[in-house]
Short mmCIF file of N, CA and C in Angstrom, two decimals:
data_model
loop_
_atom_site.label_atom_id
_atom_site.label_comp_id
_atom_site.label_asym_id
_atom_site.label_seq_id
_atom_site.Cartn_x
_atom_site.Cartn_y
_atom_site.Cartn_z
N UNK A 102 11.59 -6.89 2.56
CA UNK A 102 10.53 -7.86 2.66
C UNK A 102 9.26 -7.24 2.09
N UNK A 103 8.63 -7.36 1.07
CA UNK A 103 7.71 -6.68 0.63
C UNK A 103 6.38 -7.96 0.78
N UNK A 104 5.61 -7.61 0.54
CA UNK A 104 4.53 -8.46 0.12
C UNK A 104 3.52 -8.26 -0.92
N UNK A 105 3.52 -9.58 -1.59
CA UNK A 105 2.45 -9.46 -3.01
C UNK A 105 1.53 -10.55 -2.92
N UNK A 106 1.18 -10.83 -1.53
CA UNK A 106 -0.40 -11.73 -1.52
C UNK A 106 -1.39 -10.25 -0.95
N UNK A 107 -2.65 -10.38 -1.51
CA UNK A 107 -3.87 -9.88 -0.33
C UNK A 107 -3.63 -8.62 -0.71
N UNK A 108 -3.37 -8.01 -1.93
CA UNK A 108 -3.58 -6.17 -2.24
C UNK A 108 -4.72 -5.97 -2.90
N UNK A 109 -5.85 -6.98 -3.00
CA UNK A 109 -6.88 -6.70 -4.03
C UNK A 109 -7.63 -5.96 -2.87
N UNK A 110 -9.08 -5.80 -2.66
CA UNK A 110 -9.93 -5.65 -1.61
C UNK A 110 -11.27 -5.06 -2.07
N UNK A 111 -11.86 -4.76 -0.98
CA UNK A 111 -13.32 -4.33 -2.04
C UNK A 111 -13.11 -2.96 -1.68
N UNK A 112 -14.68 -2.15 -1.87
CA UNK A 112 -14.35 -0.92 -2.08
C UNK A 112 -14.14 -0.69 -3.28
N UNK A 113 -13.26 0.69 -3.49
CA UNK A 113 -13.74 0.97 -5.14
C UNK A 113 -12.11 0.58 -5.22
N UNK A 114 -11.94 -0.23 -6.29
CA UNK A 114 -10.42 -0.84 -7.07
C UNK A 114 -9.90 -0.09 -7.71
N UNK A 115 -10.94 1.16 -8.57
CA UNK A 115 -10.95 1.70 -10.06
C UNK A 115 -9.59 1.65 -10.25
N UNK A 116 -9.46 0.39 -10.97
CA UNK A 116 -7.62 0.75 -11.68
C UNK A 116 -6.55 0.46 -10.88
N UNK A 117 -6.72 0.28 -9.68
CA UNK A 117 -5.39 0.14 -8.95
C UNK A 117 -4.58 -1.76 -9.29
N UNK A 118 -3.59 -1.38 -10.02
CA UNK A 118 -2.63 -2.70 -9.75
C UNK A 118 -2.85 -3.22 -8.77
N UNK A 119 -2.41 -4.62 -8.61
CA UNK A 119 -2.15 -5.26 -7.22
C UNK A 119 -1.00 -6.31 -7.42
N UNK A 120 -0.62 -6.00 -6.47
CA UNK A 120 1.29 -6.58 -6.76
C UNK A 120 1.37 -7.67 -7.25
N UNK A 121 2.11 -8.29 -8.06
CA UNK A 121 2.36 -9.39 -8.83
C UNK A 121 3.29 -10.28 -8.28
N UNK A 122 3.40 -11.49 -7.96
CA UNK A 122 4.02 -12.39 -7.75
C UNK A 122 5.64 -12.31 -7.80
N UNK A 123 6.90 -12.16 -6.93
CA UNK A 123 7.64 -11.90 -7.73
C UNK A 123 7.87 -13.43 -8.79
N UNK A 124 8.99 -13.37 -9.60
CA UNK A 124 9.40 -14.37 -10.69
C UNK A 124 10.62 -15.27 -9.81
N UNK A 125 10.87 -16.42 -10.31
CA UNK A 125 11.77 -17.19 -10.00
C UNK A 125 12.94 -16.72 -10.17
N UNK A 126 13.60 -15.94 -10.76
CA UNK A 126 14.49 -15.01 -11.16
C UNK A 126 15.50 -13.71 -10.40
N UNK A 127 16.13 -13.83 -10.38
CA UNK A 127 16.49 -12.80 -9.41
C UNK A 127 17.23 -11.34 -9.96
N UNK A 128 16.42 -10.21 -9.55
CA UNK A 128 16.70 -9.11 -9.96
C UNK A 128 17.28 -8.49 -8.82
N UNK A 129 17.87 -7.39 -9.03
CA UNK A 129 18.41 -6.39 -7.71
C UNK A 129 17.53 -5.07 -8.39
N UNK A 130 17.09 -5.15 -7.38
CA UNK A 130 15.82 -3.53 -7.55
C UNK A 130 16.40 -2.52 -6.27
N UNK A 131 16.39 -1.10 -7.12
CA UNK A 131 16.92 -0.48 -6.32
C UNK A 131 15.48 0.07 -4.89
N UNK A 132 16.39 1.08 -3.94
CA UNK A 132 15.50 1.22 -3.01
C UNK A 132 14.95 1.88 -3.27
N UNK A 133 13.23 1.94 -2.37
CA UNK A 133 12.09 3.23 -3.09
C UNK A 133 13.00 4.19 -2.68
N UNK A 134 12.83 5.52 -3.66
CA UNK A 134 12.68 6.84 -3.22
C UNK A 134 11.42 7.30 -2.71
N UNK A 135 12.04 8.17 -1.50
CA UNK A 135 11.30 8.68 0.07
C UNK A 135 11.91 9.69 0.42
N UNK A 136 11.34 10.76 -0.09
CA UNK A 136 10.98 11.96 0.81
C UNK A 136 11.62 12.77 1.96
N UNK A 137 10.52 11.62 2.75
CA UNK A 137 11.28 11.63 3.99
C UNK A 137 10.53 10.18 4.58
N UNK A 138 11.16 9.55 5.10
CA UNK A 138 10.54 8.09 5.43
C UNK A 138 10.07 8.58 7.30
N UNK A 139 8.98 8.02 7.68
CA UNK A 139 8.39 8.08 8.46
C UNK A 139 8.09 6.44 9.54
N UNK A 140 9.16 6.39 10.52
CA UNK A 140 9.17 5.04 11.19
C UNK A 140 7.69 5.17 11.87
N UNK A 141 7.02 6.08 12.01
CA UNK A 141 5.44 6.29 13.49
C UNK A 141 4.11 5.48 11.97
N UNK A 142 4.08 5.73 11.14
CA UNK A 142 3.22 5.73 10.29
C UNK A 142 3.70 5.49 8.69
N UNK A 143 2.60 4.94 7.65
CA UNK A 143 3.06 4.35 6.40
C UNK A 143 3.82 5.39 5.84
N UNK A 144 4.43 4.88 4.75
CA UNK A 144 5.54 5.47 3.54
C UNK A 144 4.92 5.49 2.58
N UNK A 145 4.88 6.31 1.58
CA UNK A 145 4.86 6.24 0.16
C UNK A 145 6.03 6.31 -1.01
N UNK A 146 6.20 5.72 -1.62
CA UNK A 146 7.66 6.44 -2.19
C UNK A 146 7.10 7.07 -3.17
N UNK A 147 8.15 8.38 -3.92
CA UNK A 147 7.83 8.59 -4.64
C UNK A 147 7.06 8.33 -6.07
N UNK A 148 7.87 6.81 -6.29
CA UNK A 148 6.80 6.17 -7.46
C UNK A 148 5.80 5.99 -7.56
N UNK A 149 5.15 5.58 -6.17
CA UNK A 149 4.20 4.93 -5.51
C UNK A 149 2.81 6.35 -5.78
N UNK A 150 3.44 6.99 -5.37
CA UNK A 150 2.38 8.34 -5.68
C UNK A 150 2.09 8.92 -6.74
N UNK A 151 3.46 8.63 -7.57
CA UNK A 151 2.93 9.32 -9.21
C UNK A 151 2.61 8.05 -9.45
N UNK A 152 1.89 7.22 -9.44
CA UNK A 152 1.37 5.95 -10.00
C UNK A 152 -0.10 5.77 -9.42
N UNK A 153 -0.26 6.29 -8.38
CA UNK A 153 -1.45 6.32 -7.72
C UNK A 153 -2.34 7.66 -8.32
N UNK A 154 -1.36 8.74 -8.17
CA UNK A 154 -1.82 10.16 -9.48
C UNK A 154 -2.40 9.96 -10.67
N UNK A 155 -1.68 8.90 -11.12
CA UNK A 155 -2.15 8.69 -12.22
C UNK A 155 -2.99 7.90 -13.05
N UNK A 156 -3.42 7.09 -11.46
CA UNK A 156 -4.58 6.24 -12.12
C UNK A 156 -6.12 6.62 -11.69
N UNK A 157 -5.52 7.98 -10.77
CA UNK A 157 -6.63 8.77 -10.49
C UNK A 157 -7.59 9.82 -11.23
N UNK A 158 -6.23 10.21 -11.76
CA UNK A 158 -6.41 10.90 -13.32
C UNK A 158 -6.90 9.93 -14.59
N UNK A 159 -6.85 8.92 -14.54
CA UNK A 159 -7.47 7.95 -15.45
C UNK A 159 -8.91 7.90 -15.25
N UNK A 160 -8.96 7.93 -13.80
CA UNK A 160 -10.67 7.47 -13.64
C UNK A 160 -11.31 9.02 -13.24
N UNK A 161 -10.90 10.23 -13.74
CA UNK A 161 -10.84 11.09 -13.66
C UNK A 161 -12.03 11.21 -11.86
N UNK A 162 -10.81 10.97 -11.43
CA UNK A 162 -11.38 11.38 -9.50
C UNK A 162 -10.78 12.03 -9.15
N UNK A 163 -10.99 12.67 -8.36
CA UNK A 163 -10.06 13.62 -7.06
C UNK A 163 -10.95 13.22 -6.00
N UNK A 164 -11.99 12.74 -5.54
CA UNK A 164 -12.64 12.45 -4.35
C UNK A 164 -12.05 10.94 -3.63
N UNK A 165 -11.05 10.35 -3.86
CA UNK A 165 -10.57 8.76 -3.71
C UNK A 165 -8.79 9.24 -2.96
N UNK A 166 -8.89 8.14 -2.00
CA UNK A 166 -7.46 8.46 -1.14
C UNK A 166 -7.46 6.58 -1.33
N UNK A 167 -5.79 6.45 -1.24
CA UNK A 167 -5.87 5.18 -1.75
C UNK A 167 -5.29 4.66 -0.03
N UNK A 168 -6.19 3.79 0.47
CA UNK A 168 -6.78 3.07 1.58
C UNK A 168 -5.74 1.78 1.51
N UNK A 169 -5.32 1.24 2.62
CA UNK A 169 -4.37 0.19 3.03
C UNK A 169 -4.83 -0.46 4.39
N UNK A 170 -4.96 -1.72 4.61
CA UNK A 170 -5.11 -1.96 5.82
C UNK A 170 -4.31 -3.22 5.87
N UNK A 171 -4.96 -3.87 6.77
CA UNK A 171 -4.61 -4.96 7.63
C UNK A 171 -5.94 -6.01 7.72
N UNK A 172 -5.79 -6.96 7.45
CA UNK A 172 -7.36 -8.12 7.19
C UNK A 172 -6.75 -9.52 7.76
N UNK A 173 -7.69 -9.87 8.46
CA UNK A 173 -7.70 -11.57 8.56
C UNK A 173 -7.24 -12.14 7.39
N UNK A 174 -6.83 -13.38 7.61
CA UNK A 174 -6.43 -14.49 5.86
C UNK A 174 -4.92 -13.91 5.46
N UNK A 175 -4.77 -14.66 4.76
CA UNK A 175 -3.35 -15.05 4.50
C UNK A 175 -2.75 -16.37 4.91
N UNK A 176 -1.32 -15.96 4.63
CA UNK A 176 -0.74 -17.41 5.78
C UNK A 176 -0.56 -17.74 6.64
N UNK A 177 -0.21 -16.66 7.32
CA UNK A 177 0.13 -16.35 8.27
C UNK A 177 -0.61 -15.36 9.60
N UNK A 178 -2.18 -15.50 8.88
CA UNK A 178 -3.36 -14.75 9.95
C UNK A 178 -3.88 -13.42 9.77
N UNK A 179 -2.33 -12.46 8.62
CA UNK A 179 -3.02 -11.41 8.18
C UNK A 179 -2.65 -11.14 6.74
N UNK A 180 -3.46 -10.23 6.04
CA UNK A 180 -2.87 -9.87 4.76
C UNK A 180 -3.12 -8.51 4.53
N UNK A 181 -2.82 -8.00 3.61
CA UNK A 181 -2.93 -6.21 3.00
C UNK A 181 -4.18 -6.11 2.09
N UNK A 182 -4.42 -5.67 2.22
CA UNK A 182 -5.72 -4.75 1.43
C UNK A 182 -5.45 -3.49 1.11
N UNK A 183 -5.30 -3.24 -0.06
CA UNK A 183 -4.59 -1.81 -0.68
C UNK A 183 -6.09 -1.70 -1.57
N UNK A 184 -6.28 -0.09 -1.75
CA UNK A 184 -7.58 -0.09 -2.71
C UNK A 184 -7.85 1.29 -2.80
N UNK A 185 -8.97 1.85 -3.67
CA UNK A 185 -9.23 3.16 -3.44
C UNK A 185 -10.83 3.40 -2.97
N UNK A 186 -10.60 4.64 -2.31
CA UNK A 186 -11.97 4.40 -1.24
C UNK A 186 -12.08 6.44 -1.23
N UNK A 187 -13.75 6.23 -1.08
CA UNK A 187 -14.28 7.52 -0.84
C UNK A 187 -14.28 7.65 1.03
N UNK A 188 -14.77 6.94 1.43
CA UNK A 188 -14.66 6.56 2.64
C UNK A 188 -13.66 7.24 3.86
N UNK A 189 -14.42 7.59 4.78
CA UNK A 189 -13.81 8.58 5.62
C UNK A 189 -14.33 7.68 7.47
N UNK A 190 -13.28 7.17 7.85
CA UNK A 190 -14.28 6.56 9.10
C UNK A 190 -13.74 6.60 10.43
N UNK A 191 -14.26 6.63 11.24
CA UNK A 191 -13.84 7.18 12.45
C UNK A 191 -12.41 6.25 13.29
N UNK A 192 -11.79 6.87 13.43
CA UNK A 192 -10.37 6.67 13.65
C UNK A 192 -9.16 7.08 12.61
N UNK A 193 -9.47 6.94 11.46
CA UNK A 193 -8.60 6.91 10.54
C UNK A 193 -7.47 7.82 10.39
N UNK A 194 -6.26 7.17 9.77
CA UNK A 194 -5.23 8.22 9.88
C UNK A 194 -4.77 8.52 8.07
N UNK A 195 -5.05 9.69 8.11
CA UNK A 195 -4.74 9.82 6.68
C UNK A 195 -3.63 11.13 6.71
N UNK A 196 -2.41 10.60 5.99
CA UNK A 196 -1.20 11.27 5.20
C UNK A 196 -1.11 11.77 4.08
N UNK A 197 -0.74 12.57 3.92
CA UNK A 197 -0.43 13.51 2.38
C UNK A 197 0.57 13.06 2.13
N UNK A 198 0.78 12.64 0.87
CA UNK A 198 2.28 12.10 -0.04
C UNK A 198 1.90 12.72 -1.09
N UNK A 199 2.65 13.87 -1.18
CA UNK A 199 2.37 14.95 -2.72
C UNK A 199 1.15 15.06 -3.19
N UNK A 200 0.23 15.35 -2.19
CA UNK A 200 -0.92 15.29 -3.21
C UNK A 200 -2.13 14.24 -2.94
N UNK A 201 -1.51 12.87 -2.80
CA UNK A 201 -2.01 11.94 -2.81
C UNK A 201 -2.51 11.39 -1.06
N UNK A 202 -3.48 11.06 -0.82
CA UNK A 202 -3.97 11.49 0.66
C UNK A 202 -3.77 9.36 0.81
N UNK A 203 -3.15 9.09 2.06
CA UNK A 203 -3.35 7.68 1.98
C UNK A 203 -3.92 7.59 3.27
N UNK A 204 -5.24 6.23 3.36
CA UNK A 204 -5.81 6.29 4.99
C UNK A 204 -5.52 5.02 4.92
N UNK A 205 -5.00 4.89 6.44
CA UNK A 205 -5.16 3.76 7.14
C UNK A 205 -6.29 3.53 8.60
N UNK A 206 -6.68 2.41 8.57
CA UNK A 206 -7.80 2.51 10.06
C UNK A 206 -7.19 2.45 11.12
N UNK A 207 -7.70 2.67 12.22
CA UNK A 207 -7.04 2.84 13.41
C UNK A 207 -6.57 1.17 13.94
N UNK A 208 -7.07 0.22 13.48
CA UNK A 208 -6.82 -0.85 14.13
C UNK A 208 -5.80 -1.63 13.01
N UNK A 209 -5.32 -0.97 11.86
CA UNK A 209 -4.12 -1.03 11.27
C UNK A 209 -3.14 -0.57 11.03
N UNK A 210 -3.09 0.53 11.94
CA UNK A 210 -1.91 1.39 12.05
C UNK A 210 -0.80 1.22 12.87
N UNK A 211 -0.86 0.14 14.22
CA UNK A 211 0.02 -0.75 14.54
C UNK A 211 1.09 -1.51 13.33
N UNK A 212 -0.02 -2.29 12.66
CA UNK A 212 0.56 -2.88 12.21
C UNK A 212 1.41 -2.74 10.97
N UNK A 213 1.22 -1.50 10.57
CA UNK A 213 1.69 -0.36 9.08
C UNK A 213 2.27 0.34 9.52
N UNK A 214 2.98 0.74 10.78
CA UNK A 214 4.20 1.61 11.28
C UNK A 214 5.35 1.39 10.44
N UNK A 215 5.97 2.79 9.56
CA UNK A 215 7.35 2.43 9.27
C UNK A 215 7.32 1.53 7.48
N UNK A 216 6.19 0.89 7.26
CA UNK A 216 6.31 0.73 6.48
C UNK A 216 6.12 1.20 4.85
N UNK A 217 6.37 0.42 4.19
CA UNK A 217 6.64 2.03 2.55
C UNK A 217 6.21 1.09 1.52
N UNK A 218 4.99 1.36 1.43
CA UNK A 218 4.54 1.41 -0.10
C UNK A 218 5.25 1.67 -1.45
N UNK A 219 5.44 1.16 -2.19
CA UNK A 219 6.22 1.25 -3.68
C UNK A 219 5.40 1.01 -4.68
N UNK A 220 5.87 0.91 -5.84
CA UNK A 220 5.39 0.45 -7.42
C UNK A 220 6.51 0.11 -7.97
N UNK A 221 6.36 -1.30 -8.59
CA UNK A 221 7.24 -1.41 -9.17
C UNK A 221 6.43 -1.88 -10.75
N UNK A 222 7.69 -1.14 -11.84
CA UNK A 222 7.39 -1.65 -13.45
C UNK A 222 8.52 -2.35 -14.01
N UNK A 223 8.78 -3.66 -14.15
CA UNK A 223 9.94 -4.18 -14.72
C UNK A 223 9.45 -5.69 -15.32
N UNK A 224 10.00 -5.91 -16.08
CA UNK A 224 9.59 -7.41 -17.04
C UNK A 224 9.10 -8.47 -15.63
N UNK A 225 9.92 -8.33 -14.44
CA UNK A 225 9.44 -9.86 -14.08
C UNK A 225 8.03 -9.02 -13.26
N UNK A 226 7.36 -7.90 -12.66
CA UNK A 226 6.88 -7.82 -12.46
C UNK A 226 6.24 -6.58 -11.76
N UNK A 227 5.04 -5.93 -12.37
CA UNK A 227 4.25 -4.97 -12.24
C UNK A 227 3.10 -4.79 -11.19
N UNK A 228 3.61 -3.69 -10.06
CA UNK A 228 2.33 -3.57 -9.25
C UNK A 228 3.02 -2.59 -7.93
N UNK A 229 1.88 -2.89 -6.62
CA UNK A 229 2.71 -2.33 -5.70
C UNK A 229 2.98 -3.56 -4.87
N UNK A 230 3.77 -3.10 -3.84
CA UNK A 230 5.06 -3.85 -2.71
C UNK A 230 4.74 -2.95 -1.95
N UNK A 231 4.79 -3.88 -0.98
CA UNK A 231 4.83 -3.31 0.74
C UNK A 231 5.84 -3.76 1.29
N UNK A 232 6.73 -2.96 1.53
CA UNK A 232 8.14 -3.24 2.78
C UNK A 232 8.04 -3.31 3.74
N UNK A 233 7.22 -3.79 5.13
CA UNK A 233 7.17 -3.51 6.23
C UNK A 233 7.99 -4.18 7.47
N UNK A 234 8.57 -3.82 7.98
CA UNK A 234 9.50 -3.86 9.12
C UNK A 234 9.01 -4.72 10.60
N UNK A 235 7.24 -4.80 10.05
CA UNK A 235 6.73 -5.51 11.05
C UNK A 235 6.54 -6.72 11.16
N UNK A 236 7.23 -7.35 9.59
CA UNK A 236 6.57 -8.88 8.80
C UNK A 236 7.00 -9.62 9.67
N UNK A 237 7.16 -10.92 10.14
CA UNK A 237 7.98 -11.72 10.66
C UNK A 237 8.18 -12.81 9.99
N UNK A 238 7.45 -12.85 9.27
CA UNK A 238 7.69 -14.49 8.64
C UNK A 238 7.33 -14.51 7.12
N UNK A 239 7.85 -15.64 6.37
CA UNK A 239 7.66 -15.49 4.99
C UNK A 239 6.79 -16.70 4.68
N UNK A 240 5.86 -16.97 3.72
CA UNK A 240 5.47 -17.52 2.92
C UNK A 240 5.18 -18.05 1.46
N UNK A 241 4.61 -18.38 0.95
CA UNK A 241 4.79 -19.08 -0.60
C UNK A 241 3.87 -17.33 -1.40
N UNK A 242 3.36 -16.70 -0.79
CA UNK A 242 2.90 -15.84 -1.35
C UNK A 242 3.20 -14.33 -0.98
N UNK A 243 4.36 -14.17 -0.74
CA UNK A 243 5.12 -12.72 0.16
C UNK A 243 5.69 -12.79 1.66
N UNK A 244 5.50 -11.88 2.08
CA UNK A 244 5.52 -11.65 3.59
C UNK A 244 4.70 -11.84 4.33
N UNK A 245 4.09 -12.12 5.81
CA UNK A 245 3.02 -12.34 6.07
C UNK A 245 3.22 -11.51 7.92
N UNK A 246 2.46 -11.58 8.53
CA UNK A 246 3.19 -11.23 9.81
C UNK A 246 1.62 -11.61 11.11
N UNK A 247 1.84 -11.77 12.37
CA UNK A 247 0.83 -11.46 13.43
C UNK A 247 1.11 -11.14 14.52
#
């Protein structure tokens, strides 16, 4: 169950994709590669990080951890906010995935347990996906959950 509504957000964007719609079409995509997958707290897969590496290296930063939460709106009451952020704020839980530091806030880390961030690059569609285990319900624009 991934979701591709609600990955834009404010804060600094510099460059980050935001998941694309899937296509009417049906592909079989294989599963992220992981590390080691972590059910207490988010996932990164491997792609997910050399893709995030590398658009860091584009905007030549090293001061930016790429930030995920949980926001009002959607269809279903919440949506994702994926982005890159200097930003350091009290509660926050931030993970190392090779390198790549990811924070989540404390009042979205309920709701991002277990789940795994990806990238995907293929004709029907370019960006990241969120798999989360917490979704419950689907909508016209991904996964949605409350």
């Amino acid at each position: 169950m991934s979701d591709a509504c609600g990955c834009g957000g404010h804060g600094h964007s510099h460059g980050a994709e935001t998941a694309a719609a899937a296509s009417a079409g049906t592909t079989t995509v294989a599963a992220p590669v992981i590390t080691e997958r972590r059910e207490d707290q988010i996932n990164l897969s491997d792609l997910a990080a050399a893709k995030v590496k590398s658009l860091l290296e584009q905007e030549g930063r090293d001061d930016l951890s790429l930030r995920i939460s949980v926001q009002p709106g959607g269809c279903s009451g919440l949506r994702y906010q994926l982005f890159f952020d200097e930003r350091t704020l009290d509660g926050d839980v931030v993970t190392d995935f090779d390198g790549v530091s990811v924070v989540v806030d404390r009042m979205s880390v309920p709701y991002l347990n277990g789940a795994v961030i990806d990238f995907v690059d293929s004709i029907e569609k370019q960006g990241f996906t969120i798999d989360n285990p917490n979704a419950t319900g689907s909508c016209a624009c991904g996964d949605s959950f409350h």
